[in-house]
Every structure is written in structure tokens, then in C-alpha cells.
PDB file of C-alpha atoms in Angstrom:
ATOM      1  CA  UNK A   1       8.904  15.097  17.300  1.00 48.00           C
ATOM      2  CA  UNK A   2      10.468  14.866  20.924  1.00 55.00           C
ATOM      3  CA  UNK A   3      12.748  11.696  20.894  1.00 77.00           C
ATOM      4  CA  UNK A   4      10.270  10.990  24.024  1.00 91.00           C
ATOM      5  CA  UNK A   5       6.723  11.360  21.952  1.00 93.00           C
ATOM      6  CA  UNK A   6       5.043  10.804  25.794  1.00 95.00           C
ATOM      7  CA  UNK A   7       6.068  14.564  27.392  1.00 96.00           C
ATOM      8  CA  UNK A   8       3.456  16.425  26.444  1.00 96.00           C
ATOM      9  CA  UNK A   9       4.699  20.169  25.982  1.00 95.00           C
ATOM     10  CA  UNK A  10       2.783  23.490  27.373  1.00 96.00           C
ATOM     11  CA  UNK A  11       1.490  23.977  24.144  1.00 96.00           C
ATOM     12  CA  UNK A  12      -0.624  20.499  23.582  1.00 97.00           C
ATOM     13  CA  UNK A  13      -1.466  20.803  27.880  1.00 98.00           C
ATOM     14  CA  UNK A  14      -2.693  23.934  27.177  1.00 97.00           C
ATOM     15  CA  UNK A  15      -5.714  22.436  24.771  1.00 97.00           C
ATOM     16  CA  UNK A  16      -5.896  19.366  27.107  1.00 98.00           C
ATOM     17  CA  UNK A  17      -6.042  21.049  30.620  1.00 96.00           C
ATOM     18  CA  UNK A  18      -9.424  22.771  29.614  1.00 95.00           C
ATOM     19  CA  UNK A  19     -11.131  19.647  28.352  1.00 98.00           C
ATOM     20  CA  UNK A  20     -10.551  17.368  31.239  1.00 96.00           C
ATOM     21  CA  UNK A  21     -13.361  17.098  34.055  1.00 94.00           C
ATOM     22  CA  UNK A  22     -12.464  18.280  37.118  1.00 88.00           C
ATOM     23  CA  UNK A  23     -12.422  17.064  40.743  1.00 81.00           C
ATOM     24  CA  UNK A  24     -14.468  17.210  43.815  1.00 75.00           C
ATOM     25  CA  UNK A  25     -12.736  20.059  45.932  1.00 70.00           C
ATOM     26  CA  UNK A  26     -12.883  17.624  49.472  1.00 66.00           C
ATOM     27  CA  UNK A  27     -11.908  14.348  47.142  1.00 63.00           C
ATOM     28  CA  UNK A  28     -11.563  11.170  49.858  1.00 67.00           C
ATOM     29  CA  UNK A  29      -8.581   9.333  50.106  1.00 67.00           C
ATOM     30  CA  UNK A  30      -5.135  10.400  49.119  1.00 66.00           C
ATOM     31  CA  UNK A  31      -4.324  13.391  46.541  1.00 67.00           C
ATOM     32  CA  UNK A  32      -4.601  12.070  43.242  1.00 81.00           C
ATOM     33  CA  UNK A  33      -1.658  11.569  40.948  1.00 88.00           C
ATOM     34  CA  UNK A  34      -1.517  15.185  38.729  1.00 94.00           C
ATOM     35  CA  UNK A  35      -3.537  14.748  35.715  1.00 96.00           C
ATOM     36  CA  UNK A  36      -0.942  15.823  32.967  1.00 97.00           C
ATOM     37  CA  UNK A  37       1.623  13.121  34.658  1.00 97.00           C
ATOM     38  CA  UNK A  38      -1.169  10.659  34.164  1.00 97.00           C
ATOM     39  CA  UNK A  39      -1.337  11.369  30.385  1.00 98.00           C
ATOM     40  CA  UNK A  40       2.349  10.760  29.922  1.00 98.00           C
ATOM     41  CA  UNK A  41       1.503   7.830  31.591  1.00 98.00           C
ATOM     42  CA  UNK A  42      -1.179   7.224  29.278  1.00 98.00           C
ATOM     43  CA  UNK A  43       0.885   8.437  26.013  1.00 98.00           C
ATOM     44  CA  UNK A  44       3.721   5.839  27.028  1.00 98.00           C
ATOM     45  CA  UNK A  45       1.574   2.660  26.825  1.00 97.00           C
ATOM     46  CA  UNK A  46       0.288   4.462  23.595  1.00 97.00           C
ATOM     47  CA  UNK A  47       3.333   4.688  22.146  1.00 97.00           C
ATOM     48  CA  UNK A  48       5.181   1.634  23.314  1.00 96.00           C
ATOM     49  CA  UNK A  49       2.293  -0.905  23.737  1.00 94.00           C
ATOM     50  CA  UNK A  50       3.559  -2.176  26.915  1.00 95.00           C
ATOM     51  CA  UNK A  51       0.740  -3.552  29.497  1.00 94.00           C
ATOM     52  CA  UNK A  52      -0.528  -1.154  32.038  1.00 96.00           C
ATOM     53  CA  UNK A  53       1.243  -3.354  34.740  1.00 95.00           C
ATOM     54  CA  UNK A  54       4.553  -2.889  32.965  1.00 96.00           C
ATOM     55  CA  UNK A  55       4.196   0.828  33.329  1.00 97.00           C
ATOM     56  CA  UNK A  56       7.727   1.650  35.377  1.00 96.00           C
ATOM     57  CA  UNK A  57       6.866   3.655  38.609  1.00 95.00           C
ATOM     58  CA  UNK A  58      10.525   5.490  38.569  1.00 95.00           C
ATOM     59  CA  UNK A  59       8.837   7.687  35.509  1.00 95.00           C
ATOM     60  CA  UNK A  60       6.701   9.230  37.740  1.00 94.00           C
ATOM     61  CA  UNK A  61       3.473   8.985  35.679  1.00 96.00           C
ATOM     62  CA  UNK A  62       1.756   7.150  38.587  1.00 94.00           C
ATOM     63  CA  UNK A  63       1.201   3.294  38.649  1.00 96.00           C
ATOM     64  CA  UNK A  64      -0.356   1.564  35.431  1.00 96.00           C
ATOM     65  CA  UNK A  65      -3.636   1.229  37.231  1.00 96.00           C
ATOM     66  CA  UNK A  66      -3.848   4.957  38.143  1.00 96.00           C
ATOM     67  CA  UNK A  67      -2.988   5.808  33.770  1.00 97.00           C
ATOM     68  CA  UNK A  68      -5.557   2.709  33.388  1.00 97.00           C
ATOM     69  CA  UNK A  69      -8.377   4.768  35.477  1.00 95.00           C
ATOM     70  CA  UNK A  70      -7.429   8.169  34.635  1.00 96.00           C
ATOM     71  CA  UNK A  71      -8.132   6.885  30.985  1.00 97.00           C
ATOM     72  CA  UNK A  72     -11.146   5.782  31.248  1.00 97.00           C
ATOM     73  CA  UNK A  73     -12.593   8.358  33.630  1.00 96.00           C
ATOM     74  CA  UNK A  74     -11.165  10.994  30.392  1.00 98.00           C
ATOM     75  CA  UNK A  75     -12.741   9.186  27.889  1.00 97.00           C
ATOM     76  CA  UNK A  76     -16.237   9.050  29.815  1.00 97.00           C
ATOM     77  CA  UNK A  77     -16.462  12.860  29.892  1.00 97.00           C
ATOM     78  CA  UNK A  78     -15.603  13.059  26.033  1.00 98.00           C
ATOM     79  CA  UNK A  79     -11.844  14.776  26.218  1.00 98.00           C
ATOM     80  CA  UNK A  80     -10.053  12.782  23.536  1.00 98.00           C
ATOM     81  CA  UNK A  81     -13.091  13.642  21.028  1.00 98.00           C
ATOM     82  CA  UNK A  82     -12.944  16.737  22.008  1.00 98.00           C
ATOM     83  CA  UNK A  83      -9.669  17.008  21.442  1.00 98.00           C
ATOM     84  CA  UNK A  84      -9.958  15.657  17.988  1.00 98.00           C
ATOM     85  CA  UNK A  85     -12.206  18.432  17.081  1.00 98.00           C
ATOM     86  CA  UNK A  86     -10.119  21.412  18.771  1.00 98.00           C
ATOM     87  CA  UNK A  87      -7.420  20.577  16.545  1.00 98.00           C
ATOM     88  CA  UNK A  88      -9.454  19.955  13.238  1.00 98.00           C
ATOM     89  CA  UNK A  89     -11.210  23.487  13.606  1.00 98.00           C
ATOM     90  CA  UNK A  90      -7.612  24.499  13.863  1.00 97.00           C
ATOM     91  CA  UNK A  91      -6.389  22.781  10.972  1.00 97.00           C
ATOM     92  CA  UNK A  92      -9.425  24.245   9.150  1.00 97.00           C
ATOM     93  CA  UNK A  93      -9.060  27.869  10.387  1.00 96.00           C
ATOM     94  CA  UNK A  94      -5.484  28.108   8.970  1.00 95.00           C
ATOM     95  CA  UNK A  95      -6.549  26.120   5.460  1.00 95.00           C
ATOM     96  CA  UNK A  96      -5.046  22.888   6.010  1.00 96.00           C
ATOM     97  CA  UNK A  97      -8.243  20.858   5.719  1.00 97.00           C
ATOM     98  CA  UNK A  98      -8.644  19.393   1.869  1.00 97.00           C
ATOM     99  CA  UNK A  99     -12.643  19.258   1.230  1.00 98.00           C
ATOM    100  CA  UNK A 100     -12.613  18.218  -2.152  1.00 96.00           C
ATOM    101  CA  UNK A 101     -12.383  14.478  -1.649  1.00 96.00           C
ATOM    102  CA  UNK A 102     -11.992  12.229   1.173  1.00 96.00           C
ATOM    103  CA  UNK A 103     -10.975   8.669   1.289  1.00 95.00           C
ATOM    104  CA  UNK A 104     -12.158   5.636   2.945  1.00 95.00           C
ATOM    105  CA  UNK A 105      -9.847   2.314   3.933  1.00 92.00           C
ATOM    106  CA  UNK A 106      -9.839  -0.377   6.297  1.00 90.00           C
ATOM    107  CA  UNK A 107      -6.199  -2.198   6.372  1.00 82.00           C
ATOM    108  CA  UNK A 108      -6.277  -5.993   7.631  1.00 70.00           C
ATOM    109  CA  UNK A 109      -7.377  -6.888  11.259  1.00 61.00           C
ATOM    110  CA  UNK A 110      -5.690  -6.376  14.291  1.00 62.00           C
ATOM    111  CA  UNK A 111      -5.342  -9.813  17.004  1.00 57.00           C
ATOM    112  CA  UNK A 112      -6.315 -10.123  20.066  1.00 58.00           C
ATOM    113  CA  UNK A 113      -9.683  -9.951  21.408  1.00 49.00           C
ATOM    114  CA  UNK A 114     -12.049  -8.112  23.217  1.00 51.00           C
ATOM    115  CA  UNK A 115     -15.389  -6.102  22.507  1.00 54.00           C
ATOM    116  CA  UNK A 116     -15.989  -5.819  18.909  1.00 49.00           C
ATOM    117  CA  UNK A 117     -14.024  -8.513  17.617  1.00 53.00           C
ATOM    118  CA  UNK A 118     -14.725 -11.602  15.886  1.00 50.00           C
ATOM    119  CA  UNK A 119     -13.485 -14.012  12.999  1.00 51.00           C
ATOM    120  CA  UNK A 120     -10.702 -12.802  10.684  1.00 46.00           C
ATOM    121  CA  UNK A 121     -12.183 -12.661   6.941  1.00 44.00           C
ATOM    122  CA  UNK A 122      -8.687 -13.746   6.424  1.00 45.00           C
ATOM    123  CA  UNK A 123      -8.360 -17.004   8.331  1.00 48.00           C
ATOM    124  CA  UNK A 124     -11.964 -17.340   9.754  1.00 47.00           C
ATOM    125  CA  UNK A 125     -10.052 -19.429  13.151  1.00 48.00           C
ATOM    126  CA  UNK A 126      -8.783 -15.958  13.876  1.00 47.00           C
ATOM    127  CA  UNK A 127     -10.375 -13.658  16.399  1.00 61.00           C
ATOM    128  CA  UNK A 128      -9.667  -9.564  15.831  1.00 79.00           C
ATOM    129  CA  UNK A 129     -10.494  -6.222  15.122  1.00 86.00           C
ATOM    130  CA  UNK A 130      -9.876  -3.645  12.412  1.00 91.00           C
ATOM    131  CA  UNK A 131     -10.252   0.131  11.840  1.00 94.00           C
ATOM    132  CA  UNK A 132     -12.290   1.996   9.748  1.00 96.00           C
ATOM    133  CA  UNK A 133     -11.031   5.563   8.597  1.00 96.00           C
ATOM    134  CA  UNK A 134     -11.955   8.356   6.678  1.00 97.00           C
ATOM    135  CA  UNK A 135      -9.714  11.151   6.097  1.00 96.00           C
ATOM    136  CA  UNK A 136      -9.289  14.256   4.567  1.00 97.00           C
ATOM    137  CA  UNK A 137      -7.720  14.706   1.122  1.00 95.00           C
ATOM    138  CA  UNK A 138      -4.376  15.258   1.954  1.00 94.00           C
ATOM    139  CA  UNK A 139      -4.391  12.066   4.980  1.00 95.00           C
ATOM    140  CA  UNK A 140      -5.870  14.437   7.802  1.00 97.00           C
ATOM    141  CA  UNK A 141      -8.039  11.682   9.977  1.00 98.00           C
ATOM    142  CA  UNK A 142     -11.542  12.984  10.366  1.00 98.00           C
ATOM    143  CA  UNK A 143     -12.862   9.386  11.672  1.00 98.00           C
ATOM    144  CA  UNK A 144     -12.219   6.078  12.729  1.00 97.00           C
ATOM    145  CA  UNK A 145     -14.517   3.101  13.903  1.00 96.00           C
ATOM    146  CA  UNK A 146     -13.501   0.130  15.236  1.00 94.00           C
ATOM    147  CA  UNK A 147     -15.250  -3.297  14.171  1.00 92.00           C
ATOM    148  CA  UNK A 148     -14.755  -6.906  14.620  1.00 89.00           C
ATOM    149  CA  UNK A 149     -12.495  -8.473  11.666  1.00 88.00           C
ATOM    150  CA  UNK A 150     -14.970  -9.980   9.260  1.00 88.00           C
ATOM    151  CA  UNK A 151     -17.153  -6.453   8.821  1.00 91.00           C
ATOM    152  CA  UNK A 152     -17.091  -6.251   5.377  1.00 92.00           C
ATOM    153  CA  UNK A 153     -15.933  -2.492   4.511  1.00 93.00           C
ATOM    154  CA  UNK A 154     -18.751  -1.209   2.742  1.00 95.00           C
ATOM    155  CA  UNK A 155     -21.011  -1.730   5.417  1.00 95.00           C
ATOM    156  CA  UNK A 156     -19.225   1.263   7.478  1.00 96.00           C
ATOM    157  CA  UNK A 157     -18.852   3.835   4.512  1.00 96.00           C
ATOM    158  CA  UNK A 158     -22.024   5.315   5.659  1.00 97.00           C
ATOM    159  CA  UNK A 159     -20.973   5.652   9.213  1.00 98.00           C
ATOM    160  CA  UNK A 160     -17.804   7.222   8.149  1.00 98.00           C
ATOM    161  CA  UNK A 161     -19.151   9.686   6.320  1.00 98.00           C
ATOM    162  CA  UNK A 162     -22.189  10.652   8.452  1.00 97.00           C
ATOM    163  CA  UNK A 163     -19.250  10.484  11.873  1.00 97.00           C
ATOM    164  CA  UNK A 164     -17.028  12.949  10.467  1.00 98.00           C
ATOM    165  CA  UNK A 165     -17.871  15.736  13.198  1.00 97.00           C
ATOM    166  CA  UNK A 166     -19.050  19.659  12.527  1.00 97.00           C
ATOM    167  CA  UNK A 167     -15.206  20.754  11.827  1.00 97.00           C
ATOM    168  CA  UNK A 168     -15.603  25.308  12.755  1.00 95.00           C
ATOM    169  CA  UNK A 169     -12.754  27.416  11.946  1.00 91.00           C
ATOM    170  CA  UNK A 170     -13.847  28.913   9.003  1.00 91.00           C
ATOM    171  CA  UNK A 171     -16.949  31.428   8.038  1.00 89.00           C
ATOM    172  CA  UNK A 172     -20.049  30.598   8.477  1.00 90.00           C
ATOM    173  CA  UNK A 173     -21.645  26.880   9.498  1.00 94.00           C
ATOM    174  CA  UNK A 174     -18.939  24.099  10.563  1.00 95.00           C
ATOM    175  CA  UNK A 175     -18.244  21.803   7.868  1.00 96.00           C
ATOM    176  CA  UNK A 176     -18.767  18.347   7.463  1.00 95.00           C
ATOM    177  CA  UNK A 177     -19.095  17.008   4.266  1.00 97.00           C
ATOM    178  CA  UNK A 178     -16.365  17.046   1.753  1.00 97.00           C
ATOM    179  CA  UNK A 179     -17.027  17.639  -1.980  1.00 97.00           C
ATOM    180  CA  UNK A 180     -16.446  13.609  -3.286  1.00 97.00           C
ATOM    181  CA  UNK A 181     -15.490  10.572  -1.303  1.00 96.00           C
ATOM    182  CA  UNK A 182     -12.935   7.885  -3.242  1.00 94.00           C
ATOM    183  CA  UNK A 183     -13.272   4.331  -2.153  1.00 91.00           C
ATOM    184  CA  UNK A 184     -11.649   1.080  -3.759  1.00 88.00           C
ATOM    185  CA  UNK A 185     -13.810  -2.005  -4.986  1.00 89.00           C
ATOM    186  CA  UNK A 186     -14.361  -2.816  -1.446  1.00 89.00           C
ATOM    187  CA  UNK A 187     -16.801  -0.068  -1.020  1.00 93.00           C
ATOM    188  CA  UNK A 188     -18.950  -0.627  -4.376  1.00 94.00           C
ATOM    189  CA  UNK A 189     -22.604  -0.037  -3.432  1.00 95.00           C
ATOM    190  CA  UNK A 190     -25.024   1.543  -5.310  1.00 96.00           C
ATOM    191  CA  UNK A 191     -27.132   2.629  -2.945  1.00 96.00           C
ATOM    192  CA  UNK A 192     -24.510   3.898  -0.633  1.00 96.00           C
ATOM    193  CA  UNK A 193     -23.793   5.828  -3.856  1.00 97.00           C
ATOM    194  CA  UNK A 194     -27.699   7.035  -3.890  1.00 97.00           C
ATOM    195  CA  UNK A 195     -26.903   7.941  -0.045  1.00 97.00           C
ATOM    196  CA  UNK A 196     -23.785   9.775  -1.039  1.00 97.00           C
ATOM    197  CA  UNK A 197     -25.517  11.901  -3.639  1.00 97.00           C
ATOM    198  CA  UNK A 198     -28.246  12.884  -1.261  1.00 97.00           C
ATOM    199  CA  UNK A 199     -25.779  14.379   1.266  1.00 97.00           C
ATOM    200  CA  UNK A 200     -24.238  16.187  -2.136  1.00 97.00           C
ATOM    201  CA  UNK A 201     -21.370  14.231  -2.228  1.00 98.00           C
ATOM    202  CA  UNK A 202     -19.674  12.860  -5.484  1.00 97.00           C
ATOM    203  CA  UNK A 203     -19.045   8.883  -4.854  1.00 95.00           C
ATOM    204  CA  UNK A 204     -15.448   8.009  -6.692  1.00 92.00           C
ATOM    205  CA  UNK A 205     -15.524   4.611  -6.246  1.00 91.00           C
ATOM    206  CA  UNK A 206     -14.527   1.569  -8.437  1.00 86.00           C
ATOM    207  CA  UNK A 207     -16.587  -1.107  -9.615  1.00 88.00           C
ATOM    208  CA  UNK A 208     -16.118  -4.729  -8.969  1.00 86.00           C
ATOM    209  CA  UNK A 209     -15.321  -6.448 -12.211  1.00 77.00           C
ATOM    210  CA  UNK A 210     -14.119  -3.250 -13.896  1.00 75.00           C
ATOM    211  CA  UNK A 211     -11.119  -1.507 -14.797  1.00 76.00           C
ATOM    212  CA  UNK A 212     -10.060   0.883 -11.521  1.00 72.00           C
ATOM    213  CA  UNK A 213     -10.423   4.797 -11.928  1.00 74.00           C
ATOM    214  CA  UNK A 214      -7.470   6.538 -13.657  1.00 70.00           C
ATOM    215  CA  UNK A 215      -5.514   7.815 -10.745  1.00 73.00           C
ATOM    216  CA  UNK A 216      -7.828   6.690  -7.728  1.00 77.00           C
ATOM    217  CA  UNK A 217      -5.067   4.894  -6.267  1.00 74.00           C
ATOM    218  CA  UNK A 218      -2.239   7.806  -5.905  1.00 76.00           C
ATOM    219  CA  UNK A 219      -5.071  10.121  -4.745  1.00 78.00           C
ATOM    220  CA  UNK A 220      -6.159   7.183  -2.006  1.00 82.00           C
ATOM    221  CA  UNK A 221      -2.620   6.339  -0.816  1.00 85.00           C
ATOM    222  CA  UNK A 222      -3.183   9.486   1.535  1.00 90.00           C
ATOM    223  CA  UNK A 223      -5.251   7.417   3.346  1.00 90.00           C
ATOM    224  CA  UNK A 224      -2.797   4.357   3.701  1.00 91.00           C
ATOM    225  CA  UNK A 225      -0.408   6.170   4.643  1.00 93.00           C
ATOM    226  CA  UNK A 226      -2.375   7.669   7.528  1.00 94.00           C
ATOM    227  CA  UNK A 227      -3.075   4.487   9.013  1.00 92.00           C
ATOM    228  CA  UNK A 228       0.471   3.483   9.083  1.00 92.00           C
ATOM    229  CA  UNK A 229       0.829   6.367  11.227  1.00 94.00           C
ATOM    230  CA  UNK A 230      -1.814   5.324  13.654  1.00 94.00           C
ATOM    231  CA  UNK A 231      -0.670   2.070  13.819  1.00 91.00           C
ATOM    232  CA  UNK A 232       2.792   3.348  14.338  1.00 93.00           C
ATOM    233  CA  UNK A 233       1.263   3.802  18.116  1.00 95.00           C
ATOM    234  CA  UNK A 234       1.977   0.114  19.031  1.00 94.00           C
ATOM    235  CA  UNK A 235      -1.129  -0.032  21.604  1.00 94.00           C
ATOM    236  CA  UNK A 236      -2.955   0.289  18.180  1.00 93.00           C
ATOM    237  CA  UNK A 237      -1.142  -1.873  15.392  1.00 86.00           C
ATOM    238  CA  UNK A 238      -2.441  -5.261  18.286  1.00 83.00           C
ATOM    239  CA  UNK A 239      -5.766  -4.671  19.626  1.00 78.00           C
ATOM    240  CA  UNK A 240      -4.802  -5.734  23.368  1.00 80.00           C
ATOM    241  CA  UNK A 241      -7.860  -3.593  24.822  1.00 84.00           C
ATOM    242  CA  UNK A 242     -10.415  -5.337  26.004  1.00 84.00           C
ATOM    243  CA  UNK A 243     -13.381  -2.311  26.877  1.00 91.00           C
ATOM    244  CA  UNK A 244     -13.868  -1.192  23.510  1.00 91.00           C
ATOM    245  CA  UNK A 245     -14.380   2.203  25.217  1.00 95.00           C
ATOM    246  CA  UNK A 246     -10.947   2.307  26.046  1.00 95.00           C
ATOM    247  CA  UNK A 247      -9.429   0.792  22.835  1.00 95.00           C
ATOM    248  CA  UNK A 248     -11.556   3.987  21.210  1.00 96.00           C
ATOM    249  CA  UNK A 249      -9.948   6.623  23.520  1.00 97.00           C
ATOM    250  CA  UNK A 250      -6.410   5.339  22.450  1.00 97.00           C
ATOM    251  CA  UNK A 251      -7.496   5.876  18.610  1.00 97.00           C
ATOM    252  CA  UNK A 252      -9.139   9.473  19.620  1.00 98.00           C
ATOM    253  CA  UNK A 253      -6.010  10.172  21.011  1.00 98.00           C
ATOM    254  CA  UNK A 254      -4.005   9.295  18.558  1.00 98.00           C
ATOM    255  CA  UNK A 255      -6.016  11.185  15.899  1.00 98.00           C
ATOM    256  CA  UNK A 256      -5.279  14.006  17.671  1.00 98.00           C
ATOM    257  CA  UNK A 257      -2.130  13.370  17.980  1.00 98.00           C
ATOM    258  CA  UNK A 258      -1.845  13.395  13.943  1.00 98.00           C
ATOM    259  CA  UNK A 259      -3.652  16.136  13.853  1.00 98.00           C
ATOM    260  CA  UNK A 260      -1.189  18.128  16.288  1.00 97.00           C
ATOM    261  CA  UNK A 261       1.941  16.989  14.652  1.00 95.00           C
ATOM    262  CA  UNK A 262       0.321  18.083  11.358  1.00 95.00           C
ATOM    263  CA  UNK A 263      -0.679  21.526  12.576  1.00 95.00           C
ATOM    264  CA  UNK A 264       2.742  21.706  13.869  1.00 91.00           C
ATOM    265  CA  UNK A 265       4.679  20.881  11.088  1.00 86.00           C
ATOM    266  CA  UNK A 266       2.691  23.341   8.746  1.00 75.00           C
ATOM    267  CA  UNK A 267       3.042  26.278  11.215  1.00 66.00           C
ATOM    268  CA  UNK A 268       6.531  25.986  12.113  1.00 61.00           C
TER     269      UNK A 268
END
């Protein structure tokens, strides 16, 4: 990875450029700021977790308010989703997707506040968020849904499963249903197990007041250790966006971003 994660190279722009919505040939006002210096912009609050005001103007990605638009006007016309899905079909296509399980986990809440937040099932004084993720079975994130703190985790598994997206890059119908999904006692539910079966899926999931599963664990840590690399983007690890919308572009993003570092790292 580039020892300055926020330069995006030809490559990435390349699968970006394409995606984003374009503007109004006589546009009023002043020319705006160049749309792939506006996602460094973008990438460097990512990365860093600085405030959009302490975006410095001498890098040239336009002021913290242009990234802050630019951002949201992106994430209105779908890119960062769109994104996501580019680079799973690509994953897919060269056989780096693992269907035969994926894994569920939600890690404790982020602070701060804003849409979707409420009490900490930790310390109910709290306010905060968490994530929800499902991944593939080797850690490749397929989705993530953001909730205030005291959602109890089974009440998402559902949603997980049903929002991983039609993944193409193989023959015949995109995929979007992996062979089992493997949850910890947090997601035991019978009839989400009922649901599970119906989409053909083989629930793996402990039981409270039971042993755990032989093995579960080393075959979910895949999924732990994907969320310490999306809260290794500091704009993620403290929710400090107030418009969910927004907060949910910077996880899109960041998906994708572990999805093009993965693709990279395989092809290389």
C-alpha cells in the first residue's frame, strides 16, 4: 500500500471515473474542483479521521466543504456501492470469492452520535453506533449495516444475508448466497435458522447454554479480522458522521477499498 493510502492510482480512477455522475455542460458559478482531487480529499479524512474543516488546503484536494459535498452528491447517485460490486464480480471472476460459508459479527459500538445511534448495551448512559458485517469465507466484506448501539445482533442476520448484492463474474446467474453462514451465540434464532434453510443455506451457529461448535471460532476469526481493517480507517473506528447517509458512503468506500487491496495483493 502507498505510504499515502489517499492518491488514488490510474488503476482504482479508472473503475471510479465511470461510476461518478456527471456535470451540467454550462454549470453556474466557478469550475468545480476536479473530481478525482476531491476523492483524495475524501480518502484523507477516511483515513486519518480528521474533521472536514481540518482538511489542509496546500494538498490541493479542494476545501473540506467541497470533499464534504462532493461526498454526498457521490453517494446519492450510488458510486461507492457500485464500486463495491465492480470489485466483488472481480474478485469472483478470478476465484477469490469463498462461497462455502460466510460469517456474521458485530464488534462493540462506536461513540459519538448522529442518525442511527442510541444507548450502548454496554453502559446504557452511552450514545453510539456499531456495524454489522457479513463476509465471505476467507474475510472478503460482502455487507455492512450500520445500527444504533443497543441492536441486539441477531436481529440484523437476516438483513445481512438477504443485502449481500448479486456478485457476476462467473457463469451463469450472479451469486448471492453462500453455501452455510457461521454465527456465534449472539445470533441463536431458530427461526432465523428456518429463514436460512429456506434460502438453502446451512445455519452454523452456536447455541446459548451449549458447548460452542468444534472449530467455529478459527473459521469466524476471518471476520474479526476484517473489521479491524475497516476500522483501521479512523473516520470509521468513532462514528463522528452525523447523516447516516454519509457515515454509509465512508463504509462503502472502505469495503471497496478491502476489496481492491485484496484483488491486488492476489494478482500481483
Amino acid at each position: 500500500m502507498s505510504k499515502k493510502p489517499w492518491i488514488v492510482d490510474d488503476e482504482l480512477w479508472a473503475r471510479i471515473e465511470s461510476l461518478l455522475p456527471a456535470w451540467p455542460e454550462r454549470s453556474p458559478g466557478p469550475r468545480p474542483v476536479d473530481d478525482r482531487l476531491c476523492l483524495q480529499g475524501v480518502l484523507f479524512v477516511l483515513y486519518t479521521g480528521i474533521t472536514w474543516q481540518q482538511l489542509p488546503l496546500e494538498l490541493g484536494f479542494g476545501s473540506g466543504q467541497t470533499c464534504w459535498r462532493r461526498l454526498g452528491r457521490w453517494q446519492q447517485a450510488g458510486v461507492f456501492d457500485a464500486l463495491h460490486r465492480i470489485l466483488l464480480a472481480e474478485l469472483n471472476a478470478a476465484g477469490l470469492i469463498d462461497w462455502t460459508r460466510a460469517c456474521v459479527d458485530a464488534p462493540p459500538a462506536c461513540e459519538k452520535g448522529g442518525e442511527a445511534t442510541g444507548p450502548s448495551p454496554v453502559d446504557r448512559r452511552k450514545t453510539g453506533s456499531k456495524h454489522h458485517l457479513i463476509s465471505d469465507g476467507g474475510g472478503i466484506p460482502f455487507h455492512v449495516i450500520t445500527t444504533a448501539a443497543n441492536v441486539n445482533d441477531v436481529t440484523q442476520t437476516l438483513a445481512l444475508v438477504d443485502g449481500i448484492p448479486p456478485i457476476a463474474g462467473r457463469v451463469g446467474h450472479p451469486r448471492k448466497r453462500p453455501d452455510a453462514l457461521l454465527g456465534d451465540k449472539g445470533y441463536d434464532s431458530n427461526p432465523n435458522r428456518q429463514e436460512f434453510r429456506k434460502r438453502r443455506i446451512l445455519p452454523v451457529i452456536s447455541r446459548k447454554g451449549e458447548r460452542d461448535i468444534i472449530g467455529l471460532g478459527t473459521l469466524r476469526h476471518v471476520v474479526e479480522q476484517t473489521f479491524a481493517q475497516l476500522h483501521q480507517f479512523k473516520r470509521l473506528a468513532v462514528r463522528w458522521e452525523r447523516r447516516l447517509d454519509l457515515h454509509n458512503a465512508f463504509v462503502s468506500l472502505a469495503c471497496g477499498l478491502i476489496c481492491w487491496r485484496r484483488l491486488n495483493r492476489q494478482t500481483q
